[in-house]
XYZ file of C-alpha atoms in Angstrom:
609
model
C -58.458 153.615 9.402
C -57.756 152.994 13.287
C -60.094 150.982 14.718
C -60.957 150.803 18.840
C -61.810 146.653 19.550
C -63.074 144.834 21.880
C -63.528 141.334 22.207
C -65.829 138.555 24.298
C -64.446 134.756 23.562
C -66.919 132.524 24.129
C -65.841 128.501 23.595
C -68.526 126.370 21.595
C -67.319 122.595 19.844
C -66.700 123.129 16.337
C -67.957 120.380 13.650
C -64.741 120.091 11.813
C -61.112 120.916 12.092
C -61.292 123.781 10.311
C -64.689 125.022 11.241
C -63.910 128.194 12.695
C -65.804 131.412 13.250
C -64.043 134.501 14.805
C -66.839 137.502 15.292
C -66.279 140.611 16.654
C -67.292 144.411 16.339
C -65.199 146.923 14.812
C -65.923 150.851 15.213
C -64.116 153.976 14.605
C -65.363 158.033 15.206
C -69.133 158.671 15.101
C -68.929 159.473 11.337
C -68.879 156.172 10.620
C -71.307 153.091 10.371
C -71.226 150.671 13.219
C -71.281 147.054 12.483
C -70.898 143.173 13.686
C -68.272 141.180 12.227
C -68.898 137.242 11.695
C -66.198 135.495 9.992
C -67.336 132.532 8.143
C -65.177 129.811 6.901
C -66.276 129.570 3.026
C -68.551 126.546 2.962
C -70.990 128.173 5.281
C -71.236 131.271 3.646
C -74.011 130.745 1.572
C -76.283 129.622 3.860
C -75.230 132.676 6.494
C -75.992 135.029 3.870
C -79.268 133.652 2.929
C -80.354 133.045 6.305
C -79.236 137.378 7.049
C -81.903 137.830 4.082
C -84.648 136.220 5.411
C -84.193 137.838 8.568
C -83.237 141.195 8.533
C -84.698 142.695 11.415
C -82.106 141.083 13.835
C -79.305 140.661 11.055
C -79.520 143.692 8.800
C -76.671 142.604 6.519
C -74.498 145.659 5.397
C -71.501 143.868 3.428
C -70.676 140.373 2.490
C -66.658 140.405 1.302
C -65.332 137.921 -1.240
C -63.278 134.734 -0.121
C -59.959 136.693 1.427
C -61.009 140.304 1.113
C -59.350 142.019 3.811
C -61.352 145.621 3.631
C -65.119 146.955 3.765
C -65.479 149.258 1.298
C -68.927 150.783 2.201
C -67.701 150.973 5.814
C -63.763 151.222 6.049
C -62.089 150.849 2.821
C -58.754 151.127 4.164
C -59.355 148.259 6.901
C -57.378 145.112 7.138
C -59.601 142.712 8.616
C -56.897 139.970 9.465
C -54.656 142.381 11.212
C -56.684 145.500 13.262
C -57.214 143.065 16.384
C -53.708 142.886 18.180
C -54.196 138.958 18.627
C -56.942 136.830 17.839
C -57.918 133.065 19.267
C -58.384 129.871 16.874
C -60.318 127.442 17.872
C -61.293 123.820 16.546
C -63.522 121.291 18.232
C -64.411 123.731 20.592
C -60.720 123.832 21.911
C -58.384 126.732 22.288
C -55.611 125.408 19.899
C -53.687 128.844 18.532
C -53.236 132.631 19.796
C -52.298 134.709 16.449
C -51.661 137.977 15.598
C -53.329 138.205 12.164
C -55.363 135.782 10.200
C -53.142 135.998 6.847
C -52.691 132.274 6.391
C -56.998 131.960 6.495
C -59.701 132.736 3.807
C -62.732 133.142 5.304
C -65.636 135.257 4.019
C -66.670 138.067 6.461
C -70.590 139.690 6.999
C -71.044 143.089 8.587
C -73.694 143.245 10.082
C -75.950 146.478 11.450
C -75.756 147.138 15.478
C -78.308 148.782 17.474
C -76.315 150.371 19.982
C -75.793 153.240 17.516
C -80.014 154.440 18.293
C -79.216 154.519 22.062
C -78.245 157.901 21.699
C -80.165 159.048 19.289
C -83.698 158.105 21.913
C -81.706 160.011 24.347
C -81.472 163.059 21.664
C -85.360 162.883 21.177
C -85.923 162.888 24.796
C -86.329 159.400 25.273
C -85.160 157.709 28.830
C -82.232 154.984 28.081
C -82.835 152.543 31.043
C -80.041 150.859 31.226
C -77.770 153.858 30.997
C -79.463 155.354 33.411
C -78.339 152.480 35.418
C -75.102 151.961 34.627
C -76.143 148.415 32.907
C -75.019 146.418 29.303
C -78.925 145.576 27.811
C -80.743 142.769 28.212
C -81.074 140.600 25.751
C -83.366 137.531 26.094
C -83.191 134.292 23.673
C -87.109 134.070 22.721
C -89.552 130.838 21.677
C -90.118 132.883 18.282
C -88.044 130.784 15.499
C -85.985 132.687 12.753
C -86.453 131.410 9.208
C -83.802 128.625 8.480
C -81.503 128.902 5.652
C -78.939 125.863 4.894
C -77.226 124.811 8.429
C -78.419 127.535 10.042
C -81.483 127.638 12.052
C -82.300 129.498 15.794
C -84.558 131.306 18.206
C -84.585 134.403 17.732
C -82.842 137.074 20.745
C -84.294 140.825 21.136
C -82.994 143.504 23.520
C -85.189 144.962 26.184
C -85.351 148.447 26.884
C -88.017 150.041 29.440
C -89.425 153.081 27.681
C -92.825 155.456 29.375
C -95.975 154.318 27.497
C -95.861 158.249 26.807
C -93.004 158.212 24.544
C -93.558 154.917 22.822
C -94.455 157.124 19.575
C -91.165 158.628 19.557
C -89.209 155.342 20.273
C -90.630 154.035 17.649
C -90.286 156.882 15.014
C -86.495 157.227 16.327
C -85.267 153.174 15.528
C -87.607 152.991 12.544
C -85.651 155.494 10.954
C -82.484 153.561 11.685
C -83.610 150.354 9.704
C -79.128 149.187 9.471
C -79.466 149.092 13.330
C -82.150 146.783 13.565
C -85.006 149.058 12.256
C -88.475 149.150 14.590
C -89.599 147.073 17.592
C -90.300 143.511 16.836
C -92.878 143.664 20.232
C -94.359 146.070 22.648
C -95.775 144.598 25.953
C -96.268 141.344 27.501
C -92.680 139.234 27.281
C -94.489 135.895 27.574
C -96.166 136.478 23.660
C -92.252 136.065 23.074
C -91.713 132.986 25.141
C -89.992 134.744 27.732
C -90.833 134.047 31.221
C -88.204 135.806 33.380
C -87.769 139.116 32.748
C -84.812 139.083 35.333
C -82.677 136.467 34.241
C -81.796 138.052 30.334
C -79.509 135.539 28.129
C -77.133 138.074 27.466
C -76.759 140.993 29.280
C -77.665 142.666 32.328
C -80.824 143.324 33.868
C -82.359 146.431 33.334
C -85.120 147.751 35.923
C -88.707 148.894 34.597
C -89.661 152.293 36.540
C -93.177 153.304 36.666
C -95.267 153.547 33.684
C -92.960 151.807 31.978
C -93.620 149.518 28.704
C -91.576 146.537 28.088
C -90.113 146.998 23.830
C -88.248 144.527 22.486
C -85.716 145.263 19.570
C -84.458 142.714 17.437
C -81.062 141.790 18.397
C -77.449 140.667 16.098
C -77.248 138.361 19.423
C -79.122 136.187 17.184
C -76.176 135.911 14.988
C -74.400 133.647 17.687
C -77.189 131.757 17.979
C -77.234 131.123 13.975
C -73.670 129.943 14.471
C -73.854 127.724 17.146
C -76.389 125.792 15.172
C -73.851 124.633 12.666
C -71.218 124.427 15.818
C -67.997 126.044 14.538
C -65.816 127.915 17.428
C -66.752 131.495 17.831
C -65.873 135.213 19.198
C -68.078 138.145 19.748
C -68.357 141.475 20.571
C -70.558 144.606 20.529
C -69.316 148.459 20.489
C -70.795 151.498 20.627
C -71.260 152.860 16.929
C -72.973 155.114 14.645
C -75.621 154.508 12.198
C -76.620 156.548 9.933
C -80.221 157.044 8.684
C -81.867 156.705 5.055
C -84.145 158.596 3.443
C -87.783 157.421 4.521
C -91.760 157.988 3.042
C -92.242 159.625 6.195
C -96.624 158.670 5.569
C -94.598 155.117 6.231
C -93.297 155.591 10.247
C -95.371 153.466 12.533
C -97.640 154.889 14.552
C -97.990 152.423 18.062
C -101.266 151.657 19.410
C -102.153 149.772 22.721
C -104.277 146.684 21.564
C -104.686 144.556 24.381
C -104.326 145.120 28.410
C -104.321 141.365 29.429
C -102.228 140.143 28.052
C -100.357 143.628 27.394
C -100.054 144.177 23.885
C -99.149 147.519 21.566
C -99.111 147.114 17.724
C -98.089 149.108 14.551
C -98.804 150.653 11.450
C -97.780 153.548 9.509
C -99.194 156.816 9.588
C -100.813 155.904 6.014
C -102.521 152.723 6.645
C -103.707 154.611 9.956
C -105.165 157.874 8.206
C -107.057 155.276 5.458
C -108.687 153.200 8.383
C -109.932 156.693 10.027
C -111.039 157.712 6.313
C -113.391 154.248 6.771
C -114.596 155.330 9.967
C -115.382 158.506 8.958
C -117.461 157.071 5.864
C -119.569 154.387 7.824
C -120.545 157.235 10.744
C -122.801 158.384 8.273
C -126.008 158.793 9.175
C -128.395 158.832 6.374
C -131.457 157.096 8.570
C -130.986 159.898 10.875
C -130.801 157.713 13.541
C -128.512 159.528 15.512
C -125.475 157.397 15.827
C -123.019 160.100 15.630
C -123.427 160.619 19.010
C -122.071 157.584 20.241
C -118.720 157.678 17.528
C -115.495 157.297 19.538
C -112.592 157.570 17.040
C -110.295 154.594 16.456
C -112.380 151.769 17.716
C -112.087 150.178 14.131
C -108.589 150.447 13.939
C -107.784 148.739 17.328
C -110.090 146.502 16.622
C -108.812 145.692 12.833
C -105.045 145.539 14.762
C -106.249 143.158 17.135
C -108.118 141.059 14.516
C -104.702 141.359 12.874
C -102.914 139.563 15.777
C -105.670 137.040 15.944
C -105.517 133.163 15.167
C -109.300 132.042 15.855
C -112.037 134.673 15.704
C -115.390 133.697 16.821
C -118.392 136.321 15.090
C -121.966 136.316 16.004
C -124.763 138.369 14.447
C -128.607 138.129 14.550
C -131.051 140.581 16.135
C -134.659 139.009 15.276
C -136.482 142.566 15.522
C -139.317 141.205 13.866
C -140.439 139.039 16.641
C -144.046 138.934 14.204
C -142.754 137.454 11.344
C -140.990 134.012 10.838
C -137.793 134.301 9.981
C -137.831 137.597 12.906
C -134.770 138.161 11.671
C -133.366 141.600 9.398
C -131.014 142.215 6.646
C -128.411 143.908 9.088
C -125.955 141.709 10.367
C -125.501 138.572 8.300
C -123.868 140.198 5.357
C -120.894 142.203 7.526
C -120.534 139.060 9.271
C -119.539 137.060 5.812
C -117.884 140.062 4.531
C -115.417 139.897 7.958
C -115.395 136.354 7.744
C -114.143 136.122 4.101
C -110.957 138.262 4.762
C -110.370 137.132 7.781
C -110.328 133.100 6.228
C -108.107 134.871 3.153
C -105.924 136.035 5.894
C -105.172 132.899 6.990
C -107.428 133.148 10.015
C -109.644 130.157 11.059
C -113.157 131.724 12.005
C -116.284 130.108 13.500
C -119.672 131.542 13.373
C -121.976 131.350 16.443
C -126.210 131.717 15.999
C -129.634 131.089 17.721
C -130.836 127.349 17.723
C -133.684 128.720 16.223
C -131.688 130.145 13.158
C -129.252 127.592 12.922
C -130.660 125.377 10.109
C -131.435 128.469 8.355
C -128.420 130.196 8.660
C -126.280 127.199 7.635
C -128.564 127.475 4.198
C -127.566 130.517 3.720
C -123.827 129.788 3.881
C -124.380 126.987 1.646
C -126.119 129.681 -0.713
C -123.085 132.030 -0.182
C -120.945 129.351 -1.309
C -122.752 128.328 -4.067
C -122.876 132.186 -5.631
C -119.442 132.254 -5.183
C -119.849 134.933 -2.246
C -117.967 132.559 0.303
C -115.105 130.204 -1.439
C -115.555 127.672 1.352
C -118.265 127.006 4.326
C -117.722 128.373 7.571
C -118.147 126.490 10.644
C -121.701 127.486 12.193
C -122.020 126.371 15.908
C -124.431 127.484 18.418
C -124.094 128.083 22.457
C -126.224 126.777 25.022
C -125.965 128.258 29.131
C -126.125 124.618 30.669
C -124.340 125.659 33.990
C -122.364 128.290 35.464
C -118.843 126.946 33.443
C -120.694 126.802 30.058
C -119.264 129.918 28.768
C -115.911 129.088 30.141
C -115.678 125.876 28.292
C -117.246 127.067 25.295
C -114.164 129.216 24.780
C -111.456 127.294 26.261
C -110.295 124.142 25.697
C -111.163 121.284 28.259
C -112.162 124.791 30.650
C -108.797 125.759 30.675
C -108.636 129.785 30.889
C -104.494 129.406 29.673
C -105.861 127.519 26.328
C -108.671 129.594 24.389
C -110.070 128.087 22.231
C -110.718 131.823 20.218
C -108.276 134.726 20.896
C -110.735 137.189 19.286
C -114.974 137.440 19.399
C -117.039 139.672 17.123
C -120.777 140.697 17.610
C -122.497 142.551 14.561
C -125.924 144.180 14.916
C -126.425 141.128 17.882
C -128.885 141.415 19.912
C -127.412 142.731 22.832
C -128.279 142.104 26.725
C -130.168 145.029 28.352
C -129.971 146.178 32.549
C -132.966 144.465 32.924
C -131.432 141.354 32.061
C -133.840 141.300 28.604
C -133.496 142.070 25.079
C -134.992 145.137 23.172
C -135.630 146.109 19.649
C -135.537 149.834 19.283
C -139.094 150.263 19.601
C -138.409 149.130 22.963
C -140.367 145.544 22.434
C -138.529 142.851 24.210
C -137.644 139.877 22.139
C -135.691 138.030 24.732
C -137.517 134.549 23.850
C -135.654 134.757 20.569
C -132.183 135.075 21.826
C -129.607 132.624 22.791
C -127.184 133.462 25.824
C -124.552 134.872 23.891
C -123.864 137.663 25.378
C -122.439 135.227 28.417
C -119.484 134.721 26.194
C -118.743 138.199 25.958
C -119.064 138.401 29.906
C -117.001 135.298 30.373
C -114.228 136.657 27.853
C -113.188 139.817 30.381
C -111.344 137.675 32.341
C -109.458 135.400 30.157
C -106.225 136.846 29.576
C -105.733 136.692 25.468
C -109.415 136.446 24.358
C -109.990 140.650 22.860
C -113.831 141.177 21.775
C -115.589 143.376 19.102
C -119.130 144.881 18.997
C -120.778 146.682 15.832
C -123.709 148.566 16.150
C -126.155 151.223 14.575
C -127.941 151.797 17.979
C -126.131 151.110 21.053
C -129.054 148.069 21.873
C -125.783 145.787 19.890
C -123.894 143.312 22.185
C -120.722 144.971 22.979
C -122.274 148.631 23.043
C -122.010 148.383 27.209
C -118.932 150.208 26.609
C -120.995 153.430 25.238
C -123.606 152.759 27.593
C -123.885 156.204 29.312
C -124.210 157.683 25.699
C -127.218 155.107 24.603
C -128.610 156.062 27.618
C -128.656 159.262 27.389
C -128.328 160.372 23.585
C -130.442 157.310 21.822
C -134.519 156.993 21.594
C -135.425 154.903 24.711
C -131.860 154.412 25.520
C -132.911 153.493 29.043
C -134.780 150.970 28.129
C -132.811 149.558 25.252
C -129.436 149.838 26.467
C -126.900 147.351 25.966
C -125.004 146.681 29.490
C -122.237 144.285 27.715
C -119.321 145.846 26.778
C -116.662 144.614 24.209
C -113.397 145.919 24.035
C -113.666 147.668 21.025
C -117.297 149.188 20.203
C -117.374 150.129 16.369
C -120.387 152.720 15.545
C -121.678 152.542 12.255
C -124.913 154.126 10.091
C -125.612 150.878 8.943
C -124.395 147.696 11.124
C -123.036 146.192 8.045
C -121.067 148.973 6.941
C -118.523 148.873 10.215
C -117.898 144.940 8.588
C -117.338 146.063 5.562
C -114.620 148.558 6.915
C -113.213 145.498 9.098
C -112.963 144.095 6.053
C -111.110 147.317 4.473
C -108.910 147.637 7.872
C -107.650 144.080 7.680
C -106.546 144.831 3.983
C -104.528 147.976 4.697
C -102.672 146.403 7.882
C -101.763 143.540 5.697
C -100.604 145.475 2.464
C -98.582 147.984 5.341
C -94.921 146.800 5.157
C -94.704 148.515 9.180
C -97.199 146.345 10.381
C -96.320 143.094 8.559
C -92.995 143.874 9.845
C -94.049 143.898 13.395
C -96.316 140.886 12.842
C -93.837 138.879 11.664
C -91.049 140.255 14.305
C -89.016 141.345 11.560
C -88.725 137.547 10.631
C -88.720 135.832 6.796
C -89.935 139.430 4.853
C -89.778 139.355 1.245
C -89.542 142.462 -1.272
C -92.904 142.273 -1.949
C -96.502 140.467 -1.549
C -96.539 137.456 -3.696
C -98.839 138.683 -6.846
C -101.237 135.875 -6.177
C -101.977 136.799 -2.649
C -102.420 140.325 -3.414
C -104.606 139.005 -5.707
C -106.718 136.713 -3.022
C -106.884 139.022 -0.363
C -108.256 141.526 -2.781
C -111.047 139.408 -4.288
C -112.095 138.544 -1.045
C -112.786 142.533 -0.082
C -116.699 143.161 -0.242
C -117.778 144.376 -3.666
C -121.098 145.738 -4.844
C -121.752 142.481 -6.491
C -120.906 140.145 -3.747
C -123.270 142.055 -1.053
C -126.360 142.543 -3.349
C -126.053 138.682 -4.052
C -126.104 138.061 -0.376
C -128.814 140.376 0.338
C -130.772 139.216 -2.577
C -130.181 135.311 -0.842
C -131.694 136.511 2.602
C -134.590 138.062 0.748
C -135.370 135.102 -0.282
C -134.986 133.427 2.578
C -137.981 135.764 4.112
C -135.559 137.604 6.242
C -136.811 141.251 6.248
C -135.319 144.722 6.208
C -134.865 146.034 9.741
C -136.768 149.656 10.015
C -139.284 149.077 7.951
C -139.988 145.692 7.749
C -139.752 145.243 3.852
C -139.343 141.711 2.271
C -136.708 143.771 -0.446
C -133.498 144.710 -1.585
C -132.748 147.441 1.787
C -131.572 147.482 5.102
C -132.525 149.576 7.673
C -134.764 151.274 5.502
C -132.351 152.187 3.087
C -131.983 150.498 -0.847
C -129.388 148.505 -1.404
C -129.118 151.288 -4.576
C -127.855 153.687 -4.118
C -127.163 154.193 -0.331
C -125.374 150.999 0.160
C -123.733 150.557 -2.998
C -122.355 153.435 -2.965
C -121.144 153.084 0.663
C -118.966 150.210 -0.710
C -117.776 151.787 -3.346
C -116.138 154.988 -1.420
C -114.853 152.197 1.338
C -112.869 150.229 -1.766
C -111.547 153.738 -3.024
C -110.288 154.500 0.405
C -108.596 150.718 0.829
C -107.228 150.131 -3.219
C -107.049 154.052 -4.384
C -103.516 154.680 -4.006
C -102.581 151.225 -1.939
C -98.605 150.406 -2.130
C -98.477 147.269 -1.435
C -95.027 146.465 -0.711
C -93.457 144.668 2.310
């Protein structure tokens, strides 16, 4: 085989005489598979190898050769590794020592590794503007703040390419290098380059700069740039090069290409997931936009709101969720039987997730409310307590400091609030039932948080409702206003982010509950979540196993509807001190509610990473 090389030297102190690395990037017509070329001395390659499997996105390792072996079978079986490049440097302790025109009297172990450049065309193909050939540029490739997994000696930040693409086409960008998993597979971010750690879009590490045109998204590819960094760690000498290449796609599960999905505007943030996980999560919001209370909620359904919420949730490290609409302002408790149980059933996947999550009440309900987490626990509902706080509007900053640290907007304290069948602020500045009764004396500020939470970049918020009187329903407030009973009275003016409409409040927590599930059983998703970073074959049995028992049941909900009964709290319609919400029996409206949500989420569930 004739191969066309190229080489970049770059001079680095090696850790032993003979700790050399010589890298470079071999590629021949466009039939064949393009690849990266480290050359390892033997010691080290162990721990190279095992560090390429637990990071694949940015080193997808196509061949390891024995100690010696001069050819690449699976790429160019006739190749003689020590002899295609007309000269090649030596270096030890970082010092040019030797110029030599083949690399007979060495046995080393070489990787070939997968090379992105191959997809550049293939975006082009699909219609897909190439920035920086457009330009005339190399790509930019940034070192990021996001660690690799280590392996043995080897341990390093890991470095993505840039390319601008038109929010328009991010769909087919995405669908184009997903197919091409050898060439570093899917983006690994869409959006803001700060969540990487990168601060300077016009100063790359590698690379040229490439300039955004308008309406274009920053996405960041994994990059075999990385693979220098790996091999500085251990300091040996090294050489490197890219080429243009060709690599070839595999056969794909085509219900398994992402689908992308703007999450967040500030800071900017797309996410993933494949068209499977995405078609199950609109099969949940199709089942809880039932209306069997005829209360006329279909009206206000705007599709997708769970799953951008359940992808933001996804991206979340501290979720703050607040429920409690005391529409029984006659009664002591005033509270109903909507609210409380979605709000566990959220919490408990969210804390098997890994999440940490703090629940926010009334003053008034707090010592109540903390009984009935204690009860949760006790009946095995919850597996540990959740932290139940309360807020208090002391002065202008209150909200401010209740969700950032020390009042610092650049240090939230919660990256994600969620309101379920909350009382929600009307324009009047009170708080309605839907009979159109205000019950402001019963409510606690929260809403303020909500308000507060606009404008603090990283901070994404949630509202669940039944009637558009829900905090977070401001963003459907035209509809309530128009399209509810007394909408222009009861209105909610707050809006969250994401407004999930439901027939029963509790049912859009159960299907957070079933959206969380799906995004973290979908290997597209996980993949993005993790930046392509420390993946395994599969889920580890006993996780699967966690994050399934801690999915709502039909057990689990009628014990916590069964505690609040007894705890006086009443159903919401009608008033009833029994086993109903909204009106409706727990058998066999909600029961059965659950049990077409946990078909949807563990019917035909692959969950393999």
């Amino acid at each position: 085989a004739h191969f066309n090389i190229c080489l970049f030297i770059a001079n680095y102190i090696g850790i032993a005489i003979f700790n050399k690395v010589i890298a470079y990037c071999i590629f021949s017509s466009c039939r064949y598979q393009q690849a990266n070329v480290v050359i390892l001395p033997n010691h080290l390659a162990n721990d190279f190898e095992a560090f390429c499997r637990k990071n694949p996105a940015p080193l997808p390792l196509l061949y390891r050769s024995q100690s010696g072996e001069t050819a690449c079978p699976p790429l160019a079986r006739h190749a003689d590794i020590r002899t295609d490049i007309s000269q090649y440097y030596v270096y030890e302790e970082g010092c040019l020592v030797n110029r030599v025109s083949s690399l007979q009297s060495y046995y080393m172990v070489c990787f070939y590794l997968g090379c992105s450049f191959g997809f550049e065309g293939r975006l082009k193909k699909a219609g897909v503007p190439v920035r920086n050939v457009e330009q005339g540029t190399n790509v930019s490739m940034y070192r990021t703040a996001v660690p690799c997994i280590p392996a043995g000696v080897f341990s390093c930040p890991l470095v993505t390419t840039m390319r601008p693409i038109p929010a328009g086409m991010l769909n087919a960008a995405v669908e184009v290098t997903y197919l091409n998993p050898l060439a570093h597979g899917a983006p690994v971010h869409i959006g803001d380059p700060a969540l990487l750690g990168i601060q300077d879009l016009s100063k790359p590490d590698y690379g040229e700069r490439v300039e955004l045109q308008p309406g274009d998204v920053t996405v960041f590819w994994a990059c075999g740039v990385t693979a220098i960094e790996a091999i500085l760690s251990s300091k040996p000498s090294l050489a490197f090069s890219h080429a243009p290449g060709y690599s070839p796609s595999t056969d794909h599960n085509l219900e398994l290409i992402p689908l992308c999905f703007l999450v967040s505007h500030n800071p900017l943030l797309y996410s993933l997931a494949s068209q499977r996980a995405v078609a199950k999560i609109r099969q949940l919001e199709t089942i809880i936009g039932e209306d069997p209370g005829q209360r006329g909620i279909r009206a206000l359904f705007v599709q997708d709101e769970l799953l951008r919420s359940c992808l933001a949730l996804s991206h979340a490290f501290s979720v703050a969720i607040t429920t409690g609409f005391p529409t029984h302002y006659m009664h002591s408790p005033p509270d109903e039987t909507d609210g409380p149980p979605g709000a566990i059933a959220m919490a408990t996947m969210l804390l098997s997730l890994g999440k940490q999550v703090t629940l926010v009440t009334d003053r008034r309900a707090l010592e109540m409310n903390r009984a009935i987490i204690d009860e949760a626990v006790r009946t095995g509902v919850l597996k540990t307590a959740i932290p139940l706080i309360t807020f208090e509007d002391s002065g202008p900053d209150s909200a401010l400091h209740f969700l950032c640290h020390h009042g610092d907007p650049s240090k939230p304290r919660y990256d994600h609030l969620v309101a379920i069948e909350r009382s929600g602020r009307a324009g009047d500045g009170n708080y309605y039932n839907m009979r159109g009764i205000n019950i402001k004396h019963l409510v606690d500020p929260i809403d303020n948080l909500f308000i507060a939470a606009k404008d603090l970049p990283g901070i994404t918020t949630t509202g669940i409702g039944d009637g558009g009187n829900e905090l977070g329903m401001g963003k459907l407030k035209e509809k309530v206003t128009t399209l509810m009973p007394n909408g222009g009275l009861i209105a909610c003016v707050v809006p969250a982010d994401y407004a999930i409409t439901a027939g029963v409040s509790n049912w859009g927590g159960y299907a957070v509950a079933c959206g969380l599930y799906l995004l973290h059983t979908c290997p597209s998703h996980q993949r993005y979540r993790k930046r392509g970073l420390g993946l395994e074959n599969t889920i580890p049995q006993e996780q699967l196993q966690d994050w399934t028992a801690n999915l709502p049941s039909v057990d689990k909900e009628e014990s916590i509807l069964s505690t609040l009964v007894r705890f006086g709290i009443r159903s919401g319609k009608t008033g009833h001190l029994a086993m109903e919400v909204d009106g409706l029996t727990f058998h066999p409206t909600h029961s059965d509610i659950i049990t077409r949500l946990l078909e949807v989420t563990l019917g035909s569930t692959t969950p393999n990473l």
